[in-house]
Short mmCIF file of C-alpha atoms and ligand atoms in Angstrom, two decimals:
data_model
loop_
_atom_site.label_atom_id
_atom_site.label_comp_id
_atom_site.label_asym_id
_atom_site.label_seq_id
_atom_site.Cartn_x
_atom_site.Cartn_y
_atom_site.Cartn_z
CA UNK A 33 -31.67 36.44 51.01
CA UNK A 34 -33.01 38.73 53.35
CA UNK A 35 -36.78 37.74 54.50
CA UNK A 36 -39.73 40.29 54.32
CA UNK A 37 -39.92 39.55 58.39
CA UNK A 38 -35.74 40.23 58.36
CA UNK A 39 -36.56 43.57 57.35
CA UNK A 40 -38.71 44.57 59.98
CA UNK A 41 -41.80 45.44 56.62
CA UNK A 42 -44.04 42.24 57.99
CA UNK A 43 -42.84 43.14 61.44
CA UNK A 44 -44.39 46.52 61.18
CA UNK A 45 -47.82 45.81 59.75
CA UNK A 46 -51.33 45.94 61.18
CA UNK A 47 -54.24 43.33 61.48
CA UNK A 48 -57.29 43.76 61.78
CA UNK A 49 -58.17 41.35 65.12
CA UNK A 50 -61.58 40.33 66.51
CA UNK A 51 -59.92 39.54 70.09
CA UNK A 52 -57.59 38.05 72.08
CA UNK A 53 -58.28 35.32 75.07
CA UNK A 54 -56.17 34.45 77.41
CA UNK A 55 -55.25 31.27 79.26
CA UNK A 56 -57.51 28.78 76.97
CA UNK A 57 -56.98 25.24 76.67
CA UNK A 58 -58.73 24.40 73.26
CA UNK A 59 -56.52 25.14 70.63
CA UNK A 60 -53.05 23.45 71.41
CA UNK A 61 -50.60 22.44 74.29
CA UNK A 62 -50.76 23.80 77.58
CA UNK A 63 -52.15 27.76 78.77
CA UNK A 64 -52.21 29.34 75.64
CA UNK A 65 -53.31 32.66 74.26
CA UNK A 66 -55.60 32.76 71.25
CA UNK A 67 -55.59 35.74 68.81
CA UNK A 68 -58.52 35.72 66.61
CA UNK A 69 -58.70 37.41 63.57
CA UNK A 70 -61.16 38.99 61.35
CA UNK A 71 -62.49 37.78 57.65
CA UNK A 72 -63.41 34.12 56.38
CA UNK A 73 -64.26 33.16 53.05
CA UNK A 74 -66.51 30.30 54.49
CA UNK A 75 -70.10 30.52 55.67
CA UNK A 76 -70.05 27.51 57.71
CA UNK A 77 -74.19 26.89 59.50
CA UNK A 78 -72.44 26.38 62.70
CA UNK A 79 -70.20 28.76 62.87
CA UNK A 80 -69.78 30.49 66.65
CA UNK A 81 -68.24 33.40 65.72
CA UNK A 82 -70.13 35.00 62.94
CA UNK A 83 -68.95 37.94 64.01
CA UNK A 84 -65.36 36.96 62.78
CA UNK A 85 -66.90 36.87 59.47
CA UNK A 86 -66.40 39.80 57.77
CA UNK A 87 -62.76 41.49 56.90
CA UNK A 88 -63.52 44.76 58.56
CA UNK A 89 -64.55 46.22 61.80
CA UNK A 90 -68.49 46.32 62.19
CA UNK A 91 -70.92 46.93 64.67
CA UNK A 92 -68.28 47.16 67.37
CA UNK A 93 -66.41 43.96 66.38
CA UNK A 94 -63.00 43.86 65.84
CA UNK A 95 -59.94 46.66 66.11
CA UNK A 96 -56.62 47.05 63.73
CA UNK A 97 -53.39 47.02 65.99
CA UNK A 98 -50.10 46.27 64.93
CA UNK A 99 -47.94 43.08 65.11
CA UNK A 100 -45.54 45.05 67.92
CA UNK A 101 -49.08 45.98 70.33
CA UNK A 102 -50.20 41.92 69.54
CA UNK A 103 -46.57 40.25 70.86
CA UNK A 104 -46.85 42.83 73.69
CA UNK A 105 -50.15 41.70 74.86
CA UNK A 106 -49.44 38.02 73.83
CA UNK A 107 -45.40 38.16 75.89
CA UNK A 108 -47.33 39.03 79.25
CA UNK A 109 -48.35 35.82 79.47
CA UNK A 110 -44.91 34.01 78.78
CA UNK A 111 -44.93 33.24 82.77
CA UNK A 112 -48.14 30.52 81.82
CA UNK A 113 -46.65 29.19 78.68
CA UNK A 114 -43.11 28.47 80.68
CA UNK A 115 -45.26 26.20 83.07
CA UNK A 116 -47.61 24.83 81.23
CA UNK A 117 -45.37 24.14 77.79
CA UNK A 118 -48.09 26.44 76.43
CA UNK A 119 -47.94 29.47 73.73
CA UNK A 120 -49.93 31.60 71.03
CA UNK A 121 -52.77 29.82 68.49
CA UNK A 122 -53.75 32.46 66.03
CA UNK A 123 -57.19 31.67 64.60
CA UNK A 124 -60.40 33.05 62.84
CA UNK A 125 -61.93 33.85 60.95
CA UNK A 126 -59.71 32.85 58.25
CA UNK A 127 -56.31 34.04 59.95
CA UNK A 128 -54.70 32.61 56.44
CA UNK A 129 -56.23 35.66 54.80
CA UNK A 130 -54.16 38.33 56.99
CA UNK A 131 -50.87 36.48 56.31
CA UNK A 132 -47.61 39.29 56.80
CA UNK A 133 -49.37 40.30 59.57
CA UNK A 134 -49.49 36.68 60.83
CA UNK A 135 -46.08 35.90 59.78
CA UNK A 136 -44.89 38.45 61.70
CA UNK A 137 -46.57 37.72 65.17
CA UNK A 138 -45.37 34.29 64.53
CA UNK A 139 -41.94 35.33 63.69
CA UNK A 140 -41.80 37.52 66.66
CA UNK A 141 -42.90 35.15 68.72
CA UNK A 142 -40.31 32.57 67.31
CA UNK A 143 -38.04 34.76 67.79
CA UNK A 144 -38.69 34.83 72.07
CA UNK A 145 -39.38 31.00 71.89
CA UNK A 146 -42.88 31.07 72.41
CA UNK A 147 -44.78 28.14 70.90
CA UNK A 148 -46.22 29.03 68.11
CA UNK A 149 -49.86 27.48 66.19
CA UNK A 150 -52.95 28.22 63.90
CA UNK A 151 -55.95 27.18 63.34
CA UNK A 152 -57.31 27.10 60.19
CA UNK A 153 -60.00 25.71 57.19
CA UNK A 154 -56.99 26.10 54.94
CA UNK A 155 -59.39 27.96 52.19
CA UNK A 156 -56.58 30.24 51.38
CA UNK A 157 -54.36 30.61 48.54
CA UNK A 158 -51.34 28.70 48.56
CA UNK A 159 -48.58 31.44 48.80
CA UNK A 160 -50.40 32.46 52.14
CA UNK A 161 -50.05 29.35 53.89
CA UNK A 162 -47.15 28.85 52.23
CA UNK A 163 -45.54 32.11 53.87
CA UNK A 164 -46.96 31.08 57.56
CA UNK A 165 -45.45 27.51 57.81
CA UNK A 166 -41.65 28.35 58.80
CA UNK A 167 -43.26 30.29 61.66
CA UNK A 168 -45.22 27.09 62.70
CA UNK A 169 -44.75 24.45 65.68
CA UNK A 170 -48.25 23.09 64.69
CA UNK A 171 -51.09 23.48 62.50
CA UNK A 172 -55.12 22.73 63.30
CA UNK A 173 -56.48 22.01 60.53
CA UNK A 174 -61.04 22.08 60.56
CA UNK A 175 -62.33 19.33 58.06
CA UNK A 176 -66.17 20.21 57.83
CA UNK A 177 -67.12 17.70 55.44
CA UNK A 178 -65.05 15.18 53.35
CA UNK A 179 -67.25 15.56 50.36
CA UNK A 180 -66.97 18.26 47.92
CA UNK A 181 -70.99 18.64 46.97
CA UNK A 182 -71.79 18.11 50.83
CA UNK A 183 -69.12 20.55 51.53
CA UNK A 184 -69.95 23.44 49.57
CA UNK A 185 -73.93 22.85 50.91
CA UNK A 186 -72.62 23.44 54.37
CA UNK A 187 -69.75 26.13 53.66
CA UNK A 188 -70.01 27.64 50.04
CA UNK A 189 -67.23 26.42 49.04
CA UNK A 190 -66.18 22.89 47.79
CA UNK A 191 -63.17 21.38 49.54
CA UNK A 192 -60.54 20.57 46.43
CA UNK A 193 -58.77 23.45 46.86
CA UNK A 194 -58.85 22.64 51.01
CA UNK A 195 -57.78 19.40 50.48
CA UNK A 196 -55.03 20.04 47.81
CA UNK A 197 -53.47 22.51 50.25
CA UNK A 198 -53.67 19.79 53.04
CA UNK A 199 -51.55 17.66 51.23
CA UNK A 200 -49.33 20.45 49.95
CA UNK A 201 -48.29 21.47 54.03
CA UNK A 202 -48.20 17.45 54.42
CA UNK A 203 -44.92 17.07 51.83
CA UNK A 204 -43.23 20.41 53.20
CA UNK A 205 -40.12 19.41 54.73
CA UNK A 206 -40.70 21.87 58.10
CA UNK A 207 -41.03 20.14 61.18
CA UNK A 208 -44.28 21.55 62.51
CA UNK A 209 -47.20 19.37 63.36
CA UNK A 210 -50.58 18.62 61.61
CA UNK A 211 -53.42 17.97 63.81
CA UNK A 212 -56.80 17.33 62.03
CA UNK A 213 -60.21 18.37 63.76
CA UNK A 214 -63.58 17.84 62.66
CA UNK A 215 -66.38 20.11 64.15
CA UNK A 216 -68.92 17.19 64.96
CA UNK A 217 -72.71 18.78 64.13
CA UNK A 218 -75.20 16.53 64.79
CA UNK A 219 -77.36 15.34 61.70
CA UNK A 220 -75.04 17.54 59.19
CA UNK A 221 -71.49 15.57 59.24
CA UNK A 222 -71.56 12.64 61.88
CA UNK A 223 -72.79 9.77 59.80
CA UNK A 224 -70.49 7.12 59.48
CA UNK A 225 -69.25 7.90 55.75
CA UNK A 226 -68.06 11.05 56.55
CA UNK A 227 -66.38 10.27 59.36
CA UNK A 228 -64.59 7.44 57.96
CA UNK A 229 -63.37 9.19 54.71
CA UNK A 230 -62.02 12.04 56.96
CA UNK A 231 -60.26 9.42 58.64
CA UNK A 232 -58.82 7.67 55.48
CA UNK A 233 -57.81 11.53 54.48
CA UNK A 234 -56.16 11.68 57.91
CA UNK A 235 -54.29 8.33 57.60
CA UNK A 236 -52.47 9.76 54.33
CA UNK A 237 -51.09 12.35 56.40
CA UNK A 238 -47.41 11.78 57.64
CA UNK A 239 -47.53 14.98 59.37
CA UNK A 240 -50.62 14.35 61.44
CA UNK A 241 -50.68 13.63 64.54
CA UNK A 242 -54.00 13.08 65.73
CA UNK A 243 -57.73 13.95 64.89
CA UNK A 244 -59.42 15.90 67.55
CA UNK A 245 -63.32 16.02 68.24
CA UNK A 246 -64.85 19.51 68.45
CA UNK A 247 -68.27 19.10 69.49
CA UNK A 248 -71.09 21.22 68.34
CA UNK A 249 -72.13 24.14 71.12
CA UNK A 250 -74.38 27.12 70.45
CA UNK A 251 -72.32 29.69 72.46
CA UNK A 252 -72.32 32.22 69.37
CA UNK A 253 -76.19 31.88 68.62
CA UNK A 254 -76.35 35.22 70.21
CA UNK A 255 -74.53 37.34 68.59
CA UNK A 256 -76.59 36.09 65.09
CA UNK A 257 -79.58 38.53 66.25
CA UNK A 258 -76.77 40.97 67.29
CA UNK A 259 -75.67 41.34 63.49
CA UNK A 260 -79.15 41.38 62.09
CA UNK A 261 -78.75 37.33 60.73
CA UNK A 262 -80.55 34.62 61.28
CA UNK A 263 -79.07 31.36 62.46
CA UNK A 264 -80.10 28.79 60.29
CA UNK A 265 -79.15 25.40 62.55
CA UNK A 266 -81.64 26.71 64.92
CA UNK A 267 -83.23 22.77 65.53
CA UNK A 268 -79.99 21.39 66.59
CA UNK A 269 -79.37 20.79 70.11
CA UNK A 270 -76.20 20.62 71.79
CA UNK A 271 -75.16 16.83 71.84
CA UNK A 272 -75.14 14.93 74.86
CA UNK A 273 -71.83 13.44 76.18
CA UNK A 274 -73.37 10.22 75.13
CA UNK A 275 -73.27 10.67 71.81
CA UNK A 276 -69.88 12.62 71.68
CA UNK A 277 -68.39 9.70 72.95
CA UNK A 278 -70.00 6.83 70.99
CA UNK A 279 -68.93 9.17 67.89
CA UNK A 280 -65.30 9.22 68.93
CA UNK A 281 -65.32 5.62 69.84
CA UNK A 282 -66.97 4.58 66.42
CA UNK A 283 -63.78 6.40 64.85
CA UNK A 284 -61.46 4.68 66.91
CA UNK A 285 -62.84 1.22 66.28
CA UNK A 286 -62.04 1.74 62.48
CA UNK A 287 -58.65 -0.32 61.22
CA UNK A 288 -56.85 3.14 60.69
CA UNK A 289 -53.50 3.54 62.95
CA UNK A 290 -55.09 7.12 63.90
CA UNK A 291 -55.13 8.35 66.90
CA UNK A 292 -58.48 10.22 67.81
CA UNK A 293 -59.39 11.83 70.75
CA UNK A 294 -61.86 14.34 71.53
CA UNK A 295 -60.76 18.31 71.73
CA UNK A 296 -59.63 19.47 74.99
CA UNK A 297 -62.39 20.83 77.58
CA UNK A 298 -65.18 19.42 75.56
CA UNK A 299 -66.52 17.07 77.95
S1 LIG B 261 -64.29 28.68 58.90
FE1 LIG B 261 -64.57 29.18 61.08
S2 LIG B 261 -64.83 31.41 61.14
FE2 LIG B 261 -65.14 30.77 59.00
S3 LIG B 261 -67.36 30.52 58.82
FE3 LIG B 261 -66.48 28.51 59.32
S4 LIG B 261 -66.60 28.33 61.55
FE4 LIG B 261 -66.88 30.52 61.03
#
């Protein structure tokens, strides 16, 4: 059967991108470049990149270019991923909600051996993620809350449909990776309930291969006033190191054979 990407119609497409860094270390192995896309169907209080928020280009934010101008910028960098067993994460937004066009900077990518990742919340419909995952080395996977009501308080949405995808990517027979992370916000999701269902959620996983830490950090607070919004976790602070580590240490005391560990450059 020839393949959507086979035909070069995926290949060909456009995206509409917020931007691309260059040489991070959050969001997988090694020196990677991360291509952040516009449009998420979340609201989460936290989130650092409201700006990513909406579909289309607004208020300077964001640019469409096509899948051949994104593997151009993303090859130039191929010298880094070589050394450093890095690659290309493609995140959000939602990047689940743009899915030929990330199918096909995935595929092209593939296609040069460049490791390939997303992150995502996994709010997307199934034949979206569903299309993505042969292009996949790993998957990030955000958990903001394990409880549905709790959930859809801090994100407008509930999580069944989040968590009935998780499990869907979890039986696929594809050899990528699963890695689960929960963005730690102190006083919304770091009691110890939450924490230890998301863990029990992460133990089902056979894919999974460890939960990472993301600390909560205010670097997008800015950009709120820059859009007009207000940000409405203005009373949390930034948690001390302290606290990020008795967090992550409280999660690895638990009797679950997970590995935890917290997210890369966080402290
Ligand atoms: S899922 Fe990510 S991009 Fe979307 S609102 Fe939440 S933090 Fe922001």
């Amino acid at each position: 059967m020839v393949s959507q990407l086979d035909k070069g119609e995926v290949k060909n497409c456009t995206g509409t991108v917020l931007r691309l860094e260059r040489n991070s270390i959050h969001d997988g192995q090694g020196l990677r470049v991360v291509l952040f896309l516009k449009g998420c169907s979340l609201s989460c209080k936290w989130c650092s990149t409201p700006e990513s928020q909406q579909a289309v280009v607004e208020k300077g934010y964001g640019r469409i270019i096509s899948v051949d101008e994104v593997v151009a910028e993303i090859c130039k960098d191929e010298i880094f991923f070589f050394h450093s067993g890095g690659g290309v994460t493609i995140s959000g937004g939602e990047c689940l909600l743009q899915p030929d066009f990330v199918a096909g900077v995935l595929g092209e990518c593939r296609k040069r051996g460049i490791d390939t990742a997303i992150e995502t919340s996994l709010f997307a419909p199934w034949p979206s993620v569903e299309k993505i995952l042969p292009f996949l080395n790993a998957i990030y996977v955000d958990l903001k809350h394990p409880d549905g009501n709790i959930h859809k308080k801090l994100v407008g949405v509930d999580n069944r449909h989040i968590l009935a995808n998780l499990k869907k990517i979890d039986q696929s027979d594809l050899p990528f990776k699963i890695y689960l992370r929960i963005p730690l916000i102190p006083g919304i999701n770091d009691e110890d309930d939450a924490l230890i269902k998301t863990l029990s959620i992460a133990a089902s996983l056979k894919k999974l291969v460890e939960i990472e830490i993301l600390p909560y950090h205010r670097l997008g607070v800015g950009t709120y006033a820059k859009l007009g919004r207000s940000y409405e976790l203005e009373d949390v602070a930034t948690p001390s190191r302290e606290y990020i580590i008795e967090r992550t240490e409280f999660l690895k005391k638990q009797c679950y054979a997970v590995p935890v560990k917290v997210g890369s450059g966080y402290i």
